[in-house]
Coordinates of C-alpha atoms and ligand atoms in Angstrom, one line a residue:
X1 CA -42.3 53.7 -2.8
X2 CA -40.7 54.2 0.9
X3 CA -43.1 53.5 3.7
X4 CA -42.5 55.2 7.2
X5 CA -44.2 54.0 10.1
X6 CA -43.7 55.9 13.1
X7 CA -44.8 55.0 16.3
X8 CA -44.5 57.6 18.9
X9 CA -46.5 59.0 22.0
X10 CA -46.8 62.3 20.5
X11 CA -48.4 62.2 17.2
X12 CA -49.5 65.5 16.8
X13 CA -45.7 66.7 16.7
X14 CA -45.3 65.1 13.2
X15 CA -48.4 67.2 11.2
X16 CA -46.9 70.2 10.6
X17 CA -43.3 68.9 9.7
X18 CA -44.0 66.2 7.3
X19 CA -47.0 68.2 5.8
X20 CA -45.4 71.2 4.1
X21 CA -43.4 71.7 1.3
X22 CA -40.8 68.8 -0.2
X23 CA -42.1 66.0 2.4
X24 CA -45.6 67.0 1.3
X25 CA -45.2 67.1 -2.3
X26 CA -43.3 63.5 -2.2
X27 CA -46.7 62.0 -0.6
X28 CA -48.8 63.7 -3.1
X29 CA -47.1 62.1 -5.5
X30 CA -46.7 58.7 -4.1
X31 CA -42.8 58.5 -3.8
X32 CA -43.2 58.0 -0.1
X33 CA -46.5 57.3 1.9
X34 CA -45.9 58.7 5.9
X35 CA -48.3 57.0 8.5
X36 CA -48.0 58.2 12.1
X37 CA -49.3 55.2 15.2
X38 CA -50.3 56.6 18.2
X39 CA -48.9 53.7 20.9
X40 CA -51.1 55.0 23.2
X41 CA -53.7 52.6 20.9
X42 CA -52.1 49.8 22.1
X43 CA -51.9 50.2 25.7
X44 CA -54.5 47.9 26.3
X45 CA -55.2 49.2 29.9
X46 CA -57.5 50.9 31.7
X47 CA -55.6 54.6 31.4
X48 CA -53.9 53.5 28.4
X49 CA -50.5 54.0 30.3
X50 CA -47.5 53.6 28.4
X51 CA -44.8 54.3 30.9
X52 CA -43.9 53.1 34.5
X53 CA -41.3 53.4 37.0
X54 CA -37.9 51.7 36.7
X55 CA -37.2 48.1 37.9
X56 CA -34.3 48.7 40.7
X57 CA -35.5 52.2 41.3
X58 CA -34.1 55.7 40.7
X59 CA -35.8 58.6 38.6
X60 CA -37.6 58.9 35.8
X61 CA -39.9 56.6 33.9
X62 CA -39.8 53.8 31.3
X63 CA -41.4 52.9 28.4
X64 CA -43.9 49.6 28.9
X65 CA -42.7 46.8 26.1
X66 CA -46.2 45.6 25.6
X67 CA -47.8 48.3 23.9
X68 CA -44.5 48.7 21.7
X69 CA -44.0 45.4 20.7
X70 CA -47.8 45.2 19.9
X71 CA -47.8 48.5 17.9
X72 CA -44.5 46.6 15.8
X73 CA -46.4 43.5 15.4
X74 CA -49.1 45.6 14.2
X75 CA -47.2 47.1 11.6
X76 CA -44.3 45.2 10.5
X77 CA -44.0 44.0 6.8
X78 CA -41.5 41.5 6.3
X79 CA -39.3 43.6 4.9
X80 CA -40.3 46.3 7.8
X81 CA -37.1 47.2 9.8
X82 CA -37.5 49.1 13.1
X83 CA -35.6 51.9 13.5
X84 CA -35.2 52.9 17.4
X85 CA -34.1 56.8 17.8
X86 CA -31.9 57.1 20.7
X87 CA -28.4 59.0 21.4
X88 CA -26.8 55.4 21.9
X89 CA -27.6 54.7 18.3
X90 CA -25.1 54.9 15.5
X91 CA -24.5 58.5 14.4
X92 CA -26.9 59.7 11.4
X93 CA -25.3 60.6 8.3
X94 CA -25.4 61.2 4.4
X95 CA -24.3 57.7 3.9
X96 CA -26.4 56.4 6.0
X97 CA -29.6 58.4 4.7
X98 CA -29.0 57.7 1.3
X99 CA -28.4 53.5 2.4
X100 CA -31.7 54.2 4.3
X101 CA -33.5 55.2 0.9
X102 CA -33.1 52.2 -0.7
X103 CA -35.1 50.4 1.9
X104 CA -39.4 49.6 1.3
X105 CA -40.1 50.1 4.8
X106 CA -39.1 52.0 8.0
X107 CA -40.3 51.6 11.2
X108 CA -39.3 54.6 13.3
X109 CA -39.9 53.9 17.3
X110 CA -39.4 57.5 19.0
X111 CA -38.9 56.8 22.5
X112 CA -39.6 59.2 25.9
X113 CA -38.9 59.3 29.7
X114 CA -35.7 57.1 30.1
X115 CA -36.3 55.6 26.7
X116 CA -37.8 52.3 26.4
X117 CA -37.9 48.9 28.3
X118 CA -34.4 46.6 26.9
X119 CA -36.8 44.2 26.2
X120 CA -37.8 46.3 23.2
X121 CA -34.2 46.8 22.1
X122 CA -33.1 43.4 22.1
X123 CA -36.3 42.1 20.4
X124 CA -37.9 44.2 18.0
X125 CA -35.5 46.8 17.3
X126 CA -33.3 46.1 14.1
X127 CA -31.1 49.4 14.2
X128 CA -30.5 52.6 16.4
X129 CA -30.2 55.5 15.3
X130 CA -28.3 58.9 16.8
X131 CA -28.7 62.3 15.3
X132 CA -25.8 63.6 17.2
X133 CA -23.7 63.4 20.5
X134 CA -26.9 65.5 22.8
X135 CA -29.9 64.4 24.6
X136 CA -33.5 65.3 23.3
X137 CA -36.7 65.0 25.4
X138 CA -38.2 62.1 22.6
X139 CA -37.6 60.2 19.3
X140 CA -39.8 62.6 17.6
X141 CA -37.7 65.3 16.1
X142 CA -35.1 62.2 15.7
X143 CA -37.3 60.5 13.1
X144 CA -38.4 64.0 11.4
X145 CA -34.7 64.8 10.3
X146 CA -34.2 61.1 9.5
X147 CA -37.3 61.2 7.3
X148 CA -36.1 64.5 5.4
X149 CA -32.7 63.6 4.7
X150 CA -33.9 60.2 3.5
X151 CA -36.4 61.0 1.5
X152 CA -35.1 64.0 -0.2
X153 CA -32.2 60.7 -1.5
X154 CA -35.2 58.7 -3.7
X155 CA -35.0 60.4 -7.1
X156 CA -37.8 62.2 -8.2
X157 CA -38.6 63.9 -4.8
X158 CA -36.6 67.2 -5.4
X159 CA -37.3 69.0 -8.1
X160 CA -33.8 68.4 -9.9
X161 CA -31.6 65.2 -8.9
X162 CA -28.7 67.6 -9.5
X163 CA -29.5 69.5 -6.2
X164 CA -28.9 66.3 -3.9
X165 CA -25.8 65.9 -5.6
X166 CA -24.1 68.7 -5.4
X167 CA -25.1 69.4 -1.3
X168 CA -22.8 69.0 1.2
X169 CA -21.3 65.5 2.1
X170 CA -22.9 63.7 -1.1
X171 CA -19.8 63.0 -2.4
X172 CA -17.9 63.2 1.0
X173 CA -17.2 67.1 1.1
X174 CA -18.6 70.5 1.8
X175 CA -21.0 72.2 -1.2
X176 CA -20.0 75.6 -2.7
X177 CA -20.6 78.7 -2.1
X178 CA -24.1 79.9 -3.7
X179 CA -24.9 84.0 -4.9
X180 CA -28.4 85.4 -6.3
X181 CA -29.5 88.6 -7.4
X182 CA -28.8 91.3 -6.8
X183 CA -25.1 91.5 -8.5
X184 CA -24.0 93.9 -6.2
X185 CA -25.8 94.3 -2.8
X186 CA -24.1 97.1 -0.3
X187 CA -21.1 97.0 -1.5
X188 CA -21.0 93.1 -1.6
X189 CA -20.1 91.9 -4.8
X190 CA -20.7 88.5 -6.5
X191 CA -17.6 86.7 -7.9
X192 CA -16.9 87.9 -11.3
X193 CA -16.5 84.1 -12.5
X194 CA -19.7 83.3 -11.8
X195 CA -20.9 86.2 -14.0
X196 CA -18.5 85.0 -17.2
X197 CA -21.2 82.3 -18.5
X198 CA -17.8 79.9 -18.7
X199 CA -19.1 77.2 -17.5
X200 CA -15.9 74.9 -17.5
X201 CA -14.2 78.3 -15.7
X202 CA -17.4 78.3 -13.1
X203 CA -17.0 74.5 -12.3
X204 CA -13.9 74.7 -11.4
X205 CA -14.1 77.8 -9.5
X206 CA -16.9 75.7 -7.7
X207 CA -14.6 72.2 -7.2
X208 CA -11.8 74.7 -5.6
X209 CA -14.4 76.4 -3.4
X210 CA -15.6 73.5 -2.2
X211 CA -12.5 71.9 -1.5
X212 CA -10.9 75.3 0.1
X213 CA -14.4 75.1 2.6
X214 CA -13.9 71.3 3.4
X215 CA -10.5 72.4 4.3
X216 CA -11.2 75.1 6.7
X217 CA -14.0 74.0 7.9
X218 CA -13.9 70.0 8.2
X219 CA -10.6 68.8 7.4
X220 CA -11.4 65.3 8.4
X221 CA -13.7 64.7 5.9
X222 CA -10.9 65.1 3.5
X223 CA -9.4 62.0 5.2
X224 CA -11.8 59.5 4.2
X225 CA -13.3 60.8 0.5
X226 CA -11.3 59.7 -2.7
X227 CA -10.3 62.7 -4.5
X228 CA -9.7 62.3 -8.3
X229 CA -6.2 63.6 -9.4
X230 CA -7.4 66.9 -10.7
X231 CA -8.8 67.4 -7.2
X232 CA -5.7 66.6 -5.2
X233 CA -3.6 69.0 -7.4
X234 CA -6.5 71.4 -6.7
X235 CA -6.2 70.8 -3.3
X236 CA -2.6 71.0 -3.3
X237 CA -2.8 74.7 -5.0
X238 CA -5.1 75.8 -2.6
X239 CA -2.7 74.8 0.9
X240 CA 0.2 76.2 -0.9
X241 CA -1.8 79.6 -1.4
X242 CA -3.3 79.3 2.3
X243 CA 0.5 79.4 3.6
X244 CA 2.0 81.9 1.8
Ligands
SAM301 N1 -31.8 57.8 29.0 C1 -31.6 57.8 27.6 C2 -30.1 57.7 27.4 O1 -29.3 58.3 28.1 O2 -29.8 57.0 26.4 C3 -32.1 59.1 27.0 C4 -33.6 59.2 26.9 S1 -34.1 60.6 26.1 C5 -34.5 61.7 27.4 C6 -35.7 60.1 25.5 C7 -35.8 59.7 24.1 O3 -35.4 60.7 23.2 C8 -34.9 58.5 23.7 O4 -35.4 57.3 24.0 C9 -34.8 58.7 22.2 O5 -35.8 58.1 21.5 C10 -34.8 60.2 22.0 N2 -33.5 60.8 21.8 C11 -32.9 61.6 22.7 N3 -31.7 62.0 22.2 C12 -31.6 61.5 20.9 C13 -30.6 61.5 19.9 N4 -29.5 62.2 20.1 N5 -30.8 60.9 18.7 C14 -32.0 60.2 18.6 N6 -32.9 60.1 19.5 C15 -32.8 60.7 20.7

């Protein structure tokens, strides 16, 4: 079982999100247990303040080590490893989400204002985490998408393993295109292959989607997978039919 710990100003933000659907069912049935710290609790002063103005001036405020390193010390496990959310942190990825899963417990620190006091960072905080190249007001919505992606990697938390495995990036490329009912929807047909109940026939058509969309659409991921043979021939056939 993954423990999250998340320690945030805002925990109110999180009950919704983590209390629907997949994330809800995965608590229910003990494959990951979510608890939410307020670090308000551990201001320890008289109006519980958890931010102040910067050393040195200039604008904006800062969040206060004490109450942070208190609410870490308060939760920590020894294998516990605090997870800071900030856009300075190493960009979040499958590979990383799925490394992520194998852990027993994550401490997620969601940080406000400025972000929080270096003292924090250099001391308490193991990693830091990025979930892309923008600013957001707080950690908050950092730590939500971190929590989805890893937890839909610990087996048994979708409904079918398969699906995880077959999404985009798993195995370093783009997923396929997907159809449902209705066959034929204004004018908009579904690929007759997918129709023929050949399954080897519908695999590949699948493989050479997925490859053609990886193509178009993120070429660079193409640099770092390891295609098998089959797939660089595949790959092959589809450039030479893109150029003529
Ligand atoms: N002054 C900080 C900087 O430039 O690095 C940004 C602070 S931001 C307004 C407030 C908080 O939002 C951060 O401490 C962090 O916890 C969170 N945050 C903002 N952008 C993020 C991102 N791209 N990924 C993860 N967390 C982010």
């Amino acid at each position: 079982m993954l423990k999250f710990d998340i320690l945030t100003i805002f925990p109110n933000m999180f009950t919704g999100p983590l209390n629907e659907s997949i994330l809800k069912r995965a608590q229910d049935k003990g494959l990951i247990n979510i608890d939410i710290n307020d670090i308000r609790s551990f201001a320890q002063n008289k109006h519980n303040n958890v931010d102040d103005s910067p050393y040195g001036g200039g604008a904006g405020m800062v969040m206060k080590p004490e109450p942070i390193f208190r609410a870490v010390e308060d939760v920590k496990s020894k294998e516990g490893k605090v997870i800071f959310l900030s856009p300075q942190g190493k960009t979040f990825d499958q590979k990383l989400a799925k490394e992520l899963a194998k852990e027993d417990h994550l401490i997620l620190l969601c940080g406000r204002y400025e972000g929080v006091d270096e003292r924090v960072r250099k001391e308490v905080v193991d990693e830091e985490i990025s979930i892309g190249d923008y600013v957001l007001t707080g950690g908050e919505l950092s730590a939500m998408v971190v929590i989805d992606a890893v937890a839909r990697m610990i087996p048994g938390v979708l409904g079918t393993h398969q699906s995880a495995i077959e999404d985009s990036f798993y195995h370093g490329i783009l997923d396929y295109p997907h159809y449902t009912r209705p066959r034929k929807y204004r004018d908009l047909e579904v690929p007759e292959v997918l129709l023929s109940g050949n399954h080897q026939k519908i695999d590949a058509w699948r493989k050479k989607e997925a490859l053609k969309r990886t193509l178009l659409r993120r070429p660079d991921l193409l640099d770092e997978v390891e295609l098998t043979i089959d797939e660089k021939e595949l790959l092959n056939e589809i450039k030479e039919e893109m150029e003529n």
